[in-house]
């Protein structure tokens, strides 16, 4: 399961950051997730609860912020926001577009004690 390994990576990051930033407990984590990252929010929350059990983020709440993706059109050079794969250019209708962002998956910020 894709989400499980993502959550393991998050927990690892939280634990690494804990020694650098001197916190002992994570109360809330906000993630920025792009529309092309193929992450299921429900599966992610479920995995997060499972992965954080017994760690410094045990019981932390997870918020998923939908990041915006963008693409660039080869036909008319328009840059436009996207919410998924295979979207045509809104200006000229071309499908010859280059996706420039949208697969991000990162910790935006967190609340710690
Ligand atoms: Zn276009």
PDB file of C-alpha atoms and ligand atoms in Angstrom:
ATOM      1  CA  UNK A   1       0.000   0.000   0.000  1.00  0.00           C
ATOM      2  CA  UNK A   2       1.392   3.262  -1.279  1.00  0.00           C
ATOM      3  CA  UNK A   3      -0.045   5.409   1.531  1.00  0.00           C
ATOM      4  CA  UNK A   4       1.531   3.248   4.216  1.00  0.00           C
ATOM      5  CA  UNK A   5       5.069   3.852   2.968  1.00  0.00           C
ATOM      6  CA  UNK A   6       4.359   7.570   2.619  1.00  0.00           C
ATOM      7  CA  UNK A   7       3.252   7.669   6.242  1.00  0.00           C
ATOM      8  CA  UNK A   8       6.315   5.764   7.369  1.00  0.00           C
ATOM      9  CA  UNK A   9       8.412   8.415   5.633  1.00  0.00           C
ATOM     10  CA  UNK A  10       6.448  11.164   7.402  1.00  0.00           C
ATOM     11  CA  UNK A  11       6.975   9.576  10.813  1.00  0.00           C
ATOM     12  CA  UNK A  12      10.668   9.220  10.049  1.00  0.00           C
ATOM     13  CA  UNK A  13      10.865  12.905   9.150  1.00  0.00           C
ATOM     14  CA  UNK A  14       8.992  13.886  12.314  1.00  0.00           C
ATOM     15  CA  UNK A  15      11.392  11.869  14.427  1.00  0.00           C
ATOM     16  CA  UNK A  16      14.444  13.337  12.724  1.00  0.00           C
ATOM     17  CA  UNK A  17      13.108  16.853  13.160  1.00  0.00           C
ATOM     18  CA  UNK A  18      12.341  16.207  16.821  1.00  0.00           C
ATOM     19  CA  UNK A  19      16.008  16.112  17.799  1.00  0.00           C
ATOM     20  CA  UNK A  20      16.857  19.164  15.690  1.00  0.00           C
ATOM     21  CA  UNK A  21      13.953  21.283  16.881  1.00  0.00           C
ATOM     22  CA  UNK A  22      13.664  19.879  20.398  1.00  0.00           C
ATOM     23  CA  UNK A  23      10.046  18.815  20.601  1.00  0.00           C
ATOM     24  CA  UNK A  24       8.681  15.662  22.132  1.00  0.00           C
ATOM     25  CA  UNK A  25       5.188  15.461  20.783  1.00  0.00           C
ATOM     26  CA  UNK A  26       3.477  16.246  17.516  1.00  0.00           C
ATOM     27  CA  UNK A  27      -0.121  17.415  17.833  1.00  0.00           C
ATOM     28  CA  UNK A  28      -1.035  18.195  14.277  1.00  0.00           C
ATOM     29  CA  UNK A  29       0.472  17.681  10.862  1.00  0.00           C
ATOM     30  CA  UNK A  30      -0.598  19.450   7.722  1.00  0.00           C
ATOM     31  CA  UNK A  31       0.323  17.916   4.417  1.00  0.00           C
ATOM     32  CA  UNK A  32       0.334  19.543   1.066  1.00  0.00           C
ATOM     33  CA  UNK A  33      -0.750  17.014  -1.545  1.00  0.00           C
ATOM     34  CA  UNK A  34      -0.880  17.614  -5.272  1.00  0.00           C
ATOM     35  CA  UNK A  35      -3.698  16.326  -7.503  1.00  0.00           C
ATOM     36  CA  UNK A  36      -1.345  13.971  -9.356  1.00  0.00           C
ATOM     37  CA  UNK A  37       0.231  12.365  -6.313  1.00  0.00           C
ATOM     38  CA  UNK A  38      -2.268   9.446  -6.441  1.00  0.00           C
ATOM     39  CA  UNK A  39      -2.892   9.696  -2.709  1.00  0.00           C
ATOM     40  CA  UNK A  40      -6.251   8.663  -1.294  1.00  0.00           C
ATOM     41  CA  UNK A  41      -6.975  11.021   1.633  1.00  0.00           C
ATOM     42  CA  UNK A  42      -8.986   8.401   3.528  1.00  0.00           C
ATOM     43  CA  UNK A  43      -6.319   5.725   3.079  1.00  0.00           C
ATOM     44  CA  UNK A  44      -3.690   8.233   4.070  1.00  0.00           C
ATOM     45  CA  UNK A  45      -5.445   9.128   7.314  1.00  0.00           C
ATOM     46  CA  UNK A  46      -5.921   5.478   8.139  1.00  0.00           C
ATOM     47  CA  UNK A  47      -2.240   4.747   7.474  1.00  0.00           C
ATOM     48  CA  UNK A  48      -1.165   7.779   9.432  1.00  0.00           C
ATOM     49  CA  UNK A  49      -3.045   6.605  12.520  1.00  0.00           C
ATOM     50  CA  UNK A  50      -1.471   3.166  12.194  1.00  0.00           C
ATOM     51  CA  UNK A  51       2.069   4.444  11.563  1.00  0.00           C
ATOM     52  CA  UNK A  52       2.111   7.013  14.344  1.00  0.00           C
ATOM     53  CA  UNK A  53       0.940   4.623  17.063  1.00  0.00           C
ATOM     54  CA  UNK A  54       3.578   4.497  19.770  1.00  0.00           C
ATOM     55  CA  UNK A  55       5.620   7.295  18.189  1.00  0.00           C
ATOM     56  CA  UNK A  56       5.930  10.949  19.122  1.00  0.00           C
ATOM     57  CA  UNK A  57       3.039  11.652  16.770  1.00  0.00           C
ATOM     58  CA  UNK A  58       0.679   9.214  18.475  1.00  0.00           C
ATOM     59  CA  UNK A  59      -2.798  10.729  18.404  1.00  0.00           C
ATOM     60  CA  UNK A  60      -1.773  13.622  16.178  1.00  0.00           C
ATOM     61  CA  UNK A  61      -4.376  14.894  13.788  1.00  0.00           C
ATOM     62  CA  UNK A  62      -3.705  14.911  10.097  1.00  0.00           C
ATOM     63  CA  UNK A  63      -4.913  17.610   7.749  1.00  0.00           C
ATOM     64  CA  UNK A  64      -4.586  17.210   4.041  1.00  0.00           C
ATOM     65  CA  UNK A  65      -4.369  20.384   2.025  1.00  0.00           C
ATOM     66  CA  UNK A  66      -5.036  20.025  -1.642  1.00  0.00           C
ATOM     67  CA  UNK A  67      -2.196  21.659  -3.537  1.00  0.00           C
ATOM     68  CA  UNK A  68      -2.797  22.929  -7.027  1.00  0.00           C
ATOM     69  CA  UNK A  69      -1.070  21.435 -10.018  1.00  0.00           C
ATOM     70  CA  UNK A  70      -0.187  23.282 -13.162  1.00  0.00           C
ATOM     71  CA  UNK A  71       0.525  22.551 -16.797  1.00  0.00           C
ATOM     72  CA  UNK A  72       1.931  24.387 -19.771  1.00  0.00           C
ATOM     73  CA  UNK A  73       0.484  24.227 -23.274  1.00  0.00           C
ATOM     74  CA  UNK A  74       2.796  23.568 -26.230  1.00  0.00           C
ATOM     75  CA  UNK A  75       0.253  25.076 -28.589  1.00  0.00           C
ATOM     76  CA  UNK A  76      -0.353  28.499 -27.094  1.00  0.00           C
ATOM     77  CA  UNK A  77       2.105  28.723 -24.167  1.00  0.00           C
ATOM     78  CA  UNK A  78      -0.707  29.103 -21.683  1.00  0.00           C
ATOM     79  CA  UNK A  79       0.006  28.009 -18.107  1.00  0.00           C
ATOM     80  CA  UNK A  80      -3.108  26.718 -16.374  1.00  0.00           C
ATOM     81  CA  UNK A  81      -4.107  24.983 -13.136  1.00  0.00           C
ATOM     82  CA  UNK A  82      -4.922  21.293 -13.267  1.00  0.00           C
ATOM     83  CA  UNK A  83      -6.723  18.940 -10.939  1.00  0.00           C
ATOM     84  CA  UNK A  84      -5.779  15.680 -12.620  1.00  0.00           C
ATOM     85  CA  UNK A  85      -4.188  13.976 -15.603  1.00  0.00           C
ATOM     86  CA  UNK A  86      -5.316  14.409 -19.186  1.00  0.00           C
ATOM     87  CA  UNK A  87      -6.793  17.866 -18.960  1.00  0.00           C
ATOM     88  CA  UNK A  88      -6.734  19.841 -22.202  1.00  0.00           C
ATOM     89  CA  UNK A  89      -5.615  23.448 -22.417  1.00  0.00           C
ATOM     90  CA  UNK A  90      -8.550  25.679 -21.438  1.00  0.00           C
ATOM     91  CA  UNK A  91      -7.508  28.305 -23.967  1.00  0.00           C
ATOM     92  CA  UNK A  92      -6.988  26.332 -27.193  1.00  0.00           C
ATOM     93  CA  UNK A  93      -8.233  22.862 -26.277  1.00  0.00           C
ATOM     94  CA  UNK A  94      -4.935  21.169 -27.080  1.00  0.00           C
ATOM     95  CA  UNK A  95      -3.947  17.968 -25.297  1.00  0.00           C
ATOM     96  CA  UNK A  96      -0.280  18.630 -25.993  1.00  0.00           C
ATOM     97  CA  UNK A  97       0.491  19.939 -22.559  1.00  0.00           C
ATOM     98  CA  UNK A  98       3.398  19.526 -20.232  1.00  0.00           C
ATOM     99  CA  UNK A  99       2.578  19.002 -16.578  1.00  0.00           C
ATOM    100  CA  UNK A 100       4.884  21.257 -14.553  1.00  0.00           C
ATOM    101  CA  UNK A 101       3.641  20.515 -11.048  1.00  0.00           C
ATOM    102  CA  UNK A 102       0.986  18.537  -9.225  1.00  0.00           C
ATOM    103  CA  UNK A 103       2.683  15.470  -7.785  1.00  0.00           C
ATOM    104  CA  UNK A 104       3.900  17.117  -4.625  1.00  0.00           C
ATOM    105  CA  UNK A 105       3.618  15.409  -1.300  1.00  0.00           C
ATOM    106  CA  UNK A 106       5.172  17.203   1.617  1.00  0.00           C
ATOM    107  CA  UNK A 107       4.708  18.343   5.179  1.00  0.00           C
ATOM    108  CA  UNK A 108       3.456  21.897   4.996  1.00  0.00           C
ATOM    109  CA  UNK A 109       3.650  22.618   8.699  1.00  0.00           C
ATOM    110  CA  UNK A 110       2.969  21.060  12.054  1.00  0.00           C
ATOM    111  CA  UNK A 111       2.080  21.840  15.608  1.00  0.00           C
ATOM    112  CA  UNK A 112       4.392  20.467  18.244  1.00  0.00           C
ATOM    113  CA  UNK A 113       4.865  20.596  22.001  1.00  0.00           C
TER     114      UNK A 113
HETATM  115 ZN1  LIG B   1      -3.261  26.021 -25.398  1.00  0.00          ZN
END
